[in-house]
Amino acid sequence: MTDLASSSPPRAGWNRRLLRWMLYAILGLFALYYLLPLFVMLTTSLKSLEEIRAGSLIALPRDVTFSPWATAWSSACTGIQCEGLRPYFWNSVLIAIPAVALSTMLGAMNGYVIAQWRFRGANLIFSLMLFGCFIPFQVVLLPMARLLGMMGLAGSIPGLIFVHVIYGIGFTTLFFRNYYVTIPADLVKAAKVDGAGFFRIFWSIFLPLSLPIIVVTVIWQFTQIWNDFLFGVSFSEAGTQPVTVALNNIVNSTTGVKEYNVDMAAAIIAALPTLIVYVVAGKYFVRGLTAGSVKG
Amino acid sequence: MPEWLEKQLPKLVLAPSFIAVLVFVYGFIAWTGWVSLTRSRLMPRYEIEGLVQYSKLFASPRWDTAMNNLVVFGLLFIIIAMVLGLLLAILLDQQIRTEGAIRTIYLYPMALSMIVTGTAWKWILNPGLGLEATVRGWGFEDFTFDWLVNPDMAIYTVVIAIIWQSSGFVMALFLAGLRSVDGEIIKAAQVDGIPTWRIYSAIVIPSMAPIFLSAFIVLAHLAIKSFDLVIALTGGGPGYATDLPATYMYAMAFSRGDLGQAAASAMVMMMVVFAVVVPYLYSELRAKND
Amino acid sequence: MAPILDIRNLYKNYGATEVLKDINIAIEPGDFLVLVGPSGCGKSTLLNCIAGLETISGGSLSIDGRDMTHVSPKDRDIAMVFQSYALYPTMSVAKNITFGMKVRGVDKATQARKLGEVAAQLQIEQLLNRKPGQLSGGQRQRVAMGRALVRDPKLFLFDEPLSNLDAKLRVEMRTEIKRLHQSLNASMVYVTHDQIEAMTLATKIVVMKAGIIQQIGTPAEIYNRPTNLFVADFMGSPAMNLIPARATREGAATRLEIARNSGPPLVLMDQTAPELPDQIILGLRPEDIAEAGFRSGSGVQEAECLVDMVEPAGADTFVVTSLGGKEVTARLHAETSARARQHLSLAFDISKASYFAPESGQRLN
């Protein structure tokens, strides 16, 4: 956009400088607001319980201790078990990786068909899939629980993978469809004349073009699945819970003393994978967010 | 590959996903809708009994609280997040040198799980050792901030946490909108000598109407689906003070063993979502198909 | 000789809308067929039908004697050049050109040999390792041509291949395509909305409107003897003057009376016209109206006209006057003394005239 800030007439330079200064001050204040909870979590997780009780929320730790992290990782109690977050962290990894891979692959094929191989009814199918993105999942919770039970997948990791793939397809299809729809239809025609078939065209021409949207989709799906709580809490049992459920159990476990430092360390551990993804590939994360909302 | 197979291939590839959506979205909605019309308790029963579950639902004080909370929480959340998001977007649009870094900071909470957000704010807002204790420690002995445990105020802590989490996202949406306004229109306005604030209020913001709409949709959607945050922050308490329809539904389904109530409340939630989302999706799809 | 492309009674519908109606075209080997018409006339759809990229709703289509009505594009032995070039964006120029051969399982040595030949022919050897994104518009155009040439097909199809180029490059590539056609003696079908391209390239032109063929003929036939008002108006630039006139028989001759804004009507006599109805439209190309004294022949008749406007265009000067309530353009030599709002004596070559029925628009002579 045209530079609105520099548009003000160059009357008093002093006045202008004051305004700029205020602007930066306000922006800085908000940055503090967003950062403070993370800061508090981090410092709390490095303090001993005595220091927490004695000191203030925002004070830096006097004696840095990593034992809350060790506890959170390997011995904090999630109810009756006291194995820390570790097994659940790996559960989440085991759920997220196949679910992300499968839903992304399906979305890519679906998007390719809907955008480039239009047939009668394709738009209706797309609309139906799109509506599926917006339902509150509560409305499928009960029948899904029964179905997983019937399939023998109740409380299992494959069951959770299945659920995440099914309810991820809508968004992944949307992402790929919106990306492929910008590719001129002539490309498929040219490849058809060249003798290439449906899969050949996808593999040789569309897939090599798709890296940006694959990154967007994988990040989106990973964030969604890693952060999921509703499916995790509804369809898992003691040994198969994902990390979010375990974190909630640790925080709300009523046995023994309330260990705030362990809670915070556990929260950071649970948040770390998505935070790292965000810091490394924030651009793609934001693109997914806006694509999922603006273009939805 | 035979000719006919090659021709049907696109449909065959799409079919599994389509069938999955039909069964697991629409079929399941139908199932839930059916069960919501029965007297199912712990196990589903399939004899239709009419709207008993719905009348029971609307007579339930707990559901009443949940719906009230949804309205208060939803409205506050949407309004504050939009105002804050717009304000931040406009401030960031003034050629800020460190814009990239600031944007990253404003937006990172969106990458966190609601459970993490809830856990963090639960700690910060807890009166015994959190913010209240800290401010008292500074010498303000009378400072009280006990919203988390105050049944009348607890719902506002949920608002605080969700705004912290998603206002940066609203900012990103609005910033993209501000940047997409036609530069020539703004130049023309500048040539006409229109002051900056008037350019924003009279030209830029009105032209962003579609973005307001999609921000509203996303936020409303987020509000109605909110479940994890309440569970992590307040657990629905104190008492039922911060129950939302989502937590009500979950409690009926998994701790009370009342499938009929769970199904009926889920159906009401879906209708609320659809009332918001359907007109929007419809117009979007129509615009796209033209 | 058997026709290389034979289209019989072809229909194409999208739901209830008929896009192509009763198309019949046959071309000989070595023909350069141009499909021309305004946008939305169905010419690109017809080309896609020939390529097999669209199914046809009725009729039949054969290429080199083989029925291709239900054959998929890859088995039609065709090559196609697209308006957007449709180069595969992630492949190098060389890979773009050899992709078709690779798909068909042609061995590597043959691929390399043919690639070399085509690259030399089109002078794109130095571009072979680049990606399409790094090429200029003209270079992309050449690569797209290369992809078609390397296939050595029975039939080349071109879908408005020059419309994305700037004016100068367009003329260059036009010449190049023509040269290519002559040196390969290949059969080509070419779609364009540009009637000059059609005239310069074609050995045979099909003029289309609203899914219906208006006229098929050589460029000269189409230009000199347009079959209806639409073709007359569409082909040629500036367009043919279409002047309402009254025709009466005077012995063996026909008297044409054209109303003017002021003064007596303009009267022209045609000695060779057939029997004409009372009200007609007289079609005269701008070059068939010259400055008096610069044109001679049996049909040439001179008359004073009031000049409305003078438009010098370098080689020619166009003069606009008003006849029969219409603007009429005459093509004069560059050194004409014509001035706006002055009278000028113009020579009308009535032997070149076309006559049309006002209601049906059909040609009468």
Short mmCIF file of N, CA and C in Angstrom, two decimals, chain B residues 90-200:
data_model
loop_
_atom_site.label_atom_id
_atom_site.label_comp_id
_atom_site.label_asym_id
_atom_site.label_seq_id
_atom_site.Cartn_x
_atom_site.Cartn_y
_atom_site.Cartn_z
N ILE B 90 -3.37 -1.43 11.86
CA ILE B 90 -3.14 -0.05 11.40
C ILE B 90 -1.81 0.47 11.93
N LEU B 91 -1.53 0.19 13.20
CA LEU B 91 -0.26 0.65 13.77
C LEU B 91 0.92 0.01 13.04
N LEU B 92 0.77 -1.25 12.71
CA LEU B 92 1.88 -1.94 12.04
C LEU B 92 2.02 -1.52 10.58
N ASP B 93 0.99 -0.87 10.06
CA ASP B 93 1.00 -0.48 8.65
C ASP B 93 1.75 0.84 8.43
N GLN B 94 2.35 1.38 9.49
CA GLN B 94 2.99 2.70 9.37
C GLN B 94 4.48 2.58 9.09
N GLN B 95 4.84 1.65 8.22
CA GLN B 95 6.24 1.51 7.86
C GLN B 95 7.12 1.31 9.08
N ILE B 96 6.81 0.28 9.83
CA ILE B 96 7.58 -0.05 11.02
C ILE B 96 8.80 -0.85 10.60
N ARG B 97 9.95 -0.43 11.11
CA ARG B 97 11.18 -1.06 10.63
C ARG B 97 11.25 -2.53 11.05
N THR B 98 10.77 -2.82 12.26
CA THR B 98 10.89 -4.19 12.77
C THR B 98 9.60 -4.98 12.58
N GLU B 99 8.88 -4.65 11.51
CA GLU B 99 7.56 -5.23 11.35
C GLU B 99 7.57 -6.75 11.39
N GLY B 100 8.51 -7.36 10.71
CA GLY B 100 8.56 -8.82 10.65
C GLY B 100 8.64 -9.44 12.03
N ALA B 101 9.55 -8.91 12.84
CA ALA B 101 9.73 -9.46 14.19
C ALA B 101 8.48 -9.25 15.02
N ILE B 102 7.92 -8.05 14.94
CA ILE B 102 6.73 -7.76 15.74
C ILE B 102 5.57 -8.68 15.35
N ARG B 103 5.43 -8.87 14.05
CA ARG B 103 4.35 -9.75 13.58
C ARG B 103 4.53 -11.15 14.12
N THR B 104 5.77 -11.62 14.09
CA THR B 104 6.05 -12.97 14.60
C THR B 104 5.64 -13.07 16.07
N ILE B 105 5.97 -12.03 16.84
CA ILE B 105 5.65 -12.06 18.27
C ILE B 105 4.13 -12.03 18.48
N TYR B 106 3.44 -11.20 17.72
CA TYR B 106 1.99 -11.06 17.92
C TYR B 106 1.24 -12.34 17.56
N LEU B 107 1.82 -13.10 16.67
CA LEU B 107 1.05 -14.20 16.10
C LEU B 107 1.37 -15.56 16.72
N TYR B 108 2.49 -15.64 17.47
CA TYR B 108 2.90 -16.99 17.87
C TYR B 108 1.89 -17.73 18.74
N PRO B 109 1.08 -17.03 19.58
CA PRO B 109 0.15 -17.81 20.41
C PRO B 109 -0.78 -18.68 19.57
N MET B 110 -1.02 -18.26 18.31
CA MET B 110 -1.93 -19.03 17.46
C MET B 110 -1.37 -20.42 17.16
N ALA B 111 -0.07 -20.58 17.31
CA ALA B 111 0.53 -21.89 17.05
C ALA B 111 0.41 -22.82 18.25
N LEU B 112 -0.02 -22.28 19.38
CA LEU B 112 -0.08 -23.09 20.59
C LEU B 112 -1.40 -23.83 20.70
N SER B 113 -1.35 -24.93 21.38
CA SER B 113 -2.58 -25.65 21.72
C SER B 113 -3.36 -24.82 22.75
N MET B 114 -4.68 -24.87 22.64
CA MET B 114 -5.53 -24.19 23.62
C MET B 114 -5.25 -24.73 25.03
N ILE B 115 -4.85 -25.99 25.09
CA ILE B 115 -4.55 -26.57 26.41
C ILE B 115 -3.34 -25.86 27.01
N VAL B 116 -2.34 -25.60 26.17
CA VAL B 116 -1.15 -24.88 26.65
C VAL B 116 -1.54 -23.47 27.09
N THR B 117 -2.31 -22.81 26.24
CA THR B 117 -2.77 -21.46 26.58
C THR B 117 -3.53 -21.47 27.90
N GLY B 118 -4.42 -22.42 28.04
CA GLY B 118 -5.22 -22.52 29.26
C GLY B 118 -4.34 -22.75 30.47
N THR B 119 -3.38 -23.65 30.32
CA THR B 119 -2.47 -23.94 31.43
C THR B 119 -1.69 -22.69 31.85
N ALA B 120 -1.18 -21.98 30.86
CA ALA B 120 -0.39 -20.78 31.16
C ALA B 120 -1.23 -19.74 31.89
N TRP B 121 -2.41 -19.47 31.37
CA TRP B 121 -3.24 -18.42 31.98
C TRP B 121 -3.82 -18.86 33.33
N LYS B 122 -4.02 -20.14 33.46
CA LYS B 122 -4.49 -20.65 34.74
C LYS B 122 -3.45 -20.33 35.82
N TRP B 123 -2.22 -20.47 35.48
CA TRP B 123 -1.14 -20.18 36.42
C TRP B 123 -1.03 -18.67 36.66
N ILE B 124 -1.07 -17.90 35.58
CA ILE B 124 -0.92 -16.45 35.74
C ILE B 124 -2.08 -15.86 36.54
N LEU B 125 -3.29 -16.37 36.29
CA LEU B 125 -4.47 -15.75 36.91
C LEU B 125 -4.81 -16.36 38.27
N ASN B 126 -4.08 -17.39 38.67
CA ASN B 126 -4.47 -17.99 39.96
C ASN B 126 -4.17 -17.00 41.07
N PRO B 127 -5.15 -16.74 41.94
CA PRO B 127 -5.02 -15.65 42.91
C PRO B 127 -3.93 -15.90 43.95
N GLY B 128 -3.72 -17.16 44.29
CA GLY B 128 -2.78 -17.45 45.37
C GLY B 128 -1.35 -17.03 45.04
N LEU B 129 -0.86 -17.37 43.88
CA LEU B 129 0.55 -17.15 43.57
C LEU B 129 0.77 -16.35 42.29
N GLY B 130 -0.29 -16.08 41.55
CA GLY B 130 -0.12 -15.47 40.25
C GLY B 130 -0.08 -13.96 40.29
N LEU B 131 -0.78 -13.36 39.34
CA LEU B 131 -0.79 -11.93 39.15
C LEU B 131 -1.16 -11.19 40.44
N GLU B 132 -2.24 -11.66 41.10
CA GLU B 132 -2.71 -11.01 42.32
C GLU B 132 -1.61 -10.94 43.37
N ALA B 133 -0.98 -12.10 43.60
CA ALA B 133 0.08 -12.15 44.61
C ALA B 133 1.24 -11.23 44.22
N THR B 134 1.55 -11.22 42.93
CA THR B 134 2.67 -10.41 42.47
C THR B 134 2.42 -8.93 42.72
N VAL B 135 1.22 -8.47 42.34
CA VAL B 135 0.91 -7.04 42.52
C VAL B 135 0.88 -6.70 44.00
N ARG B 136 0.33 -7.62 44.79
CA ARG B 136 0.35 -7.38 46.24
C ARG B 136 1.78 -7.28 46.74
N GLY B 137 2.62 -8.11 46.16
CA GLY B 137 4.03 -8.11 46.55
C GLY B 137 4.70 -6.76 46.25
N TRP B 138 4.15 -6.04 45.26
CA TRP B 138 4.70 -4.72 44.94
C TRP B 138 4.26 -3.67 45.95
N GLY B 139 3.39 -4.05 46.86
CA GLY B 139 2.95 -3.11 47.87
C GLY B 139 1.49 -2.73 47.78
N PHE B 140 0.79 -3.17 46.74
CA PHE B 140 -0.64 -2.87 46.67
C PHE B 140 -1.38 -3.98 47.40
N GLU B 141 -1.47 -3.84 48.72
CA GLU B 141 -1.98 -4.94 49.53
C GLU B 141 -3.44 -5.26 49.26
N ASP B 142 -4.20 -4.25 48.78
CA ASP B 142 -5.64 -4.47 48.60
C ASP B 142 -5.99 -5.01 47.22
N PHE B 143 -4.95 -5.13 46.38
CA PHE B 143 -5.24 -5.56 45.01
C PHE B 143 -5.87 -6.95 45.00
N THR B 144 -7.01 -7.04 44.31
CA THR B 144 -7.68 -8.33 44.21
C THR B 144 -7.94 -8.65 42.75
N PHE B 145 -7.55 -9.83 42.37
CA PHE B 145 -7.87 -10.26 41.00
C PHE B 145 -8.14 -11.75 41.06
N ASP B 146 -9.39 -12.07 41.42
CA ASP B 146 -9.73 -13.47 41.67
C ASP B 146 -10.75 -13.99 40.67
N TRP B 147 -10.74 -13.44 39.47
CA TRP B 147 -11.77 -13.82 38.49
C TRP B 147 -11.82 -15.31 38.26
N LEU B 148 -10.66 -15.94 38.29
CA LEU B 148 -10.60 -17.36 37.97
C LEU B 148 -11.47 -18.19 38.90
N VAL B 149 -11.56 -17.76 40.18
CA VAL B 149 -12.34 -18.55 41.14
C VAL B 149 -13.65 -17.88 41.49
N ASN B 150 -13.94 -16.77 40.84
CA ASN B 150 -15.18 -16.05 41.11
C ASN B 150 -16.23 -16.46 40.07
N PRO B 151 -17.29 -17.15 40.48
CA PRO B 151 -18.26 -17.67 39.50
C PRO B 151 -18.82 -16.59 38.58
N ASP B 152 -18.93 -15.36 39.07
CA ASP B 152 -19.50 -14.31 38.23
C ASP B 152 -18.52 -13.81 37.19
N MET B 153 -17.23 -13.95 37.49
CA MET B 153 -16.23 -13.35 36.62
C MET B 153 -15.43 -14.37 35.81
N ALA B 154 -15.53 -15.64 36.17
CA ALA B 154 -14.63 -16.65 35.60
C ALA B 154 -14.69 -16.69 34.07
N ILE B 155 -15.88 -16.47 33.52
CA ILE B 155 -16.00 -16.55 32.06
C ILE B 155 -15.11 -15.50 31.38
N TYR B 156 -14.88 -14.38 32.08
CA TYR B 156 -14.04 -13.33 31.47
C TYR B 156 -12.57 -13.74 31.38
N THR B 157 -12.17 -14.65 32.27
CA THR B 157 -10.78 -15.12 32.14
C THR B 157 -10.62 -15.93 30.86
N VAL B 158 -11.68 -16.63 30.48
CA VAL B 158 -11.62 -17.37 29.21
C VAL B 158 -11.49 -16.38 28.06
N VAL B 159 -12.22 -15.27 28.17
CA VAL B 159 -12.13 -14.24 27.13
C VAL B 159 -10.70 -13.70 27.05
N ILE B 160 -10.12 -13.41 28.23
CA ILE B 160 -8.75 -12.88 28.24
C ILE B 160 -7.79 -13.84 27.52
N ALA B 161 -7.91 -15.12 27.85
CA ALA B 161 -6.97 -16.09 27.29
C ALA B 161 -7.15 -16.24 25.78
N ILE B 162 -8.40 -16.30 25.34
CA ILE B 162 -8.60 -16.54 23.90
C ILE B 162 -8.23 -15.31 23.09
N ILE B 163 -8.41 -14.12 23.68
CA ILE B 163 -7.99 -12.92 22.96
C ILE B 163 -6.47 -12.89 22.83
N TRP B 164 -5.82 -13.28 23.92
CA TRP B 164 -4.36 -13.36 23.84
C TRP B 164 -3.94 -14.30 22.72
N GLN B 165 -4.67 -15.40 22.60
CA GLN B 165 -4.26 -16.38 21.61
C GLN B 165 -4.56 -15.96 20.18
N SER B 166 -5.71 -15.33 19.93
CA SER B 166 -6.10 -15.18 18.53
C SER B 166 -6.13 -13.75 18.00
N SER B 167 -5.86 -12.74 18.84
CA SER B 167 -5.94 -11.38 18.29
C SER B 167 -4.82 -11.13 17.28
N GLY B 168 -3.67 -11.77 17.48
CA GLY B 168 -2.58 -11.61 16.51
C GLY B 168 -2.97 -12.12 15.14
N PHE B 169 -3.75 -13.16 15.13
CA PHE B 169 -4.24 -13.71 13.87
C PHE B 169 -5.17 -12.73 13.17
N VAL B 170 -6.07 -12.12 13.96
CA VAL B 170 -6.97 -11.11 13.38
C VAL B 170 -6.14 -9.96 12.82
N MET B 171 -5.08 -9.60 13.55
CA MET B 171 -4.19 -8.55 13.05
C MET B 171 -3.61 -8.93 11.69
N ALA B 172 -3.16 -10.18 11.56
CA ALA B 172 -2.57 -10.62 10.30
C ALA B 172 -3.58 -10.54 9.17
N LEU B 173 -4.82 -10.94 9.46
CA LEU B 173 -5.87 -10.86 8.45
C LEU B 173 -6.09 -9.43 8.00
N PHE B 174 -6.22 -8.53 8.98
CA PHE B 174 -6.48 -7.13 8.65
C PHE B 174 -5.29 -6.48 7.95
N LEU B 175 -4.10 -6.86 8.37
CA LEU B 175 -2.92 -6.28 7.74
C LEU B 175 -2.88 -6.64 6.25
N ALA B 176 -3.18 -7.91 5.97
CA ALA B 176 -3.23 -8.34 4.57
C ALA B 176 -4.30 -7.53 3.83
N GLY B 177 -5.42 -7.27 4.51
CA GLY B 177 -6.48 -6.49 3.90
C GLY B 177 -6.05 -5.07 3.61
N LEU B 178 -5.38 -4.44 4.59
CA LEU B 178 -4.91 -3.07 4.40
C LEU B 178 -3.97 -2.99 3.20
N ARG B 179 -3.13 -3.99 3.08
CA ARG B 179 -2.12 -3.97 2.02
C ARG B 179 -2.75 -4.21 0.65
N SER B 180 -3.94 -4.77 0.65
CA SER B 180 -4.52 -5.10 -0.66
C SER B 180 -5.37 -3.96 -1.21
N VAL B 181 -5.49 -2.88 -0.45
CA VAL B 181 -6.28 -1.75 -0.95
C VAL B 181 -5.51 -1.08 -2.09
N ASP B 182 -6.21 -0.73 -3.13
CA ASP B 182 -5.61 -0.17 -4.32
C ASP B 182 -4.82 1.11 -4.00
N GLY B 183 -3.53 1.07 -4.26
CA GLY B 183 -2.66 2.20 -3.93
C GLY B 183 -3.04 3.48 -4.65
N GLU B 184 -3.59 3.36 -5.85
CA GLU B 184 -3.92 4.57 -6.62
C GLU B 184 -5.05 5.36 -5.96
N ILE B 185 -5.99 4.62 -5.35
CA ILE B 185 -7.09 5.31 -4.67
C ILE B 185 -6.53 6.15 -3.53
N ILE B 186 -5.56 5.56 -2.80
CA ILE B 186 -4.98 6.28 -1.67
C ILE B 186 -4.17 7.48 -2.15
N LYS B 187 -3.43 7.28 -3.24
CA LYS B 187 -2.68 8.41 -3.79
C LYS B 187 -3.63 9.54 -4.17
N ALA B 188 -4.75 9.15 -4.82
CA ALA B 188 -5.73 10.16 -5.23
C ALA B 188 -6.23 10.93 -4.01
N ALA B 189 -6.50 10.19 -2.92
CA ALA B 189 -7.00 10.84 -1.71
C ALA B 189 -5.94 11.76 -1.12
N GLN B 190 -4.69 11.33 -1.17
CA GLN B 190 -3.61 12.16 -0.64
C GLN B 190 -3.46 13.44 -1.45
N VAL B 191 -3.59 13.30 -2.78
CA VAL B 191 -3.52 14.48 -3.64
C VAL B 191 -4.65 15.45 -3.30
N ASP B 192 -5.82 14.87 -2.97
CA ASP B 192 -6.95 15.71 -2.58
C ASP B 192 -6.77 16.33 -1.21
N GLY B 193 -5.68 15.99 -0.52
CA GLY B 193 -5.40 16.59 0.78
C GLY B 193 -6.23 16.04 1.91
N ILE B 194 -6.65 14.79 1.81
CA ILE B 194 -7.45 14.20 2.88
C ILE B 194 -6.50 13.68 3.97
N PRO B 195 -6.78 14.00 5.24
CA PRO B 195 -5.87 13.58 6.30
C PRO B 195 -5.85 12.06 6.47
N THR B 196 -4.72 11.58 7.00
CA THR B 196 -4.50 10.14 7.09
C THR B 196 -5.63 9.40 7.78
N TRP B 197 -6.09 9.92 8.92
CA TRP B 197 -7.12 9.19 9.67
C TRP B 197 -8.40 9.11 8.87
N ARG B 198 -8.65 10.15 8.04
CA ARG B 198 -9.85 10.13 7.23
C ARG B 198 -9.70 9.11 6.08
N ILE B 199 -8.50 8.98 5.57
CA ILE B 199 -8.27 7.99 4.51
C ILE B 199 -8.57 6.60 5.05
N TYR B 200 -8.12 6.35 6.30
CA TYR B 200 -8.41 5.05 6.89
C TYR B 200 -9.91 4.86 7.10
#
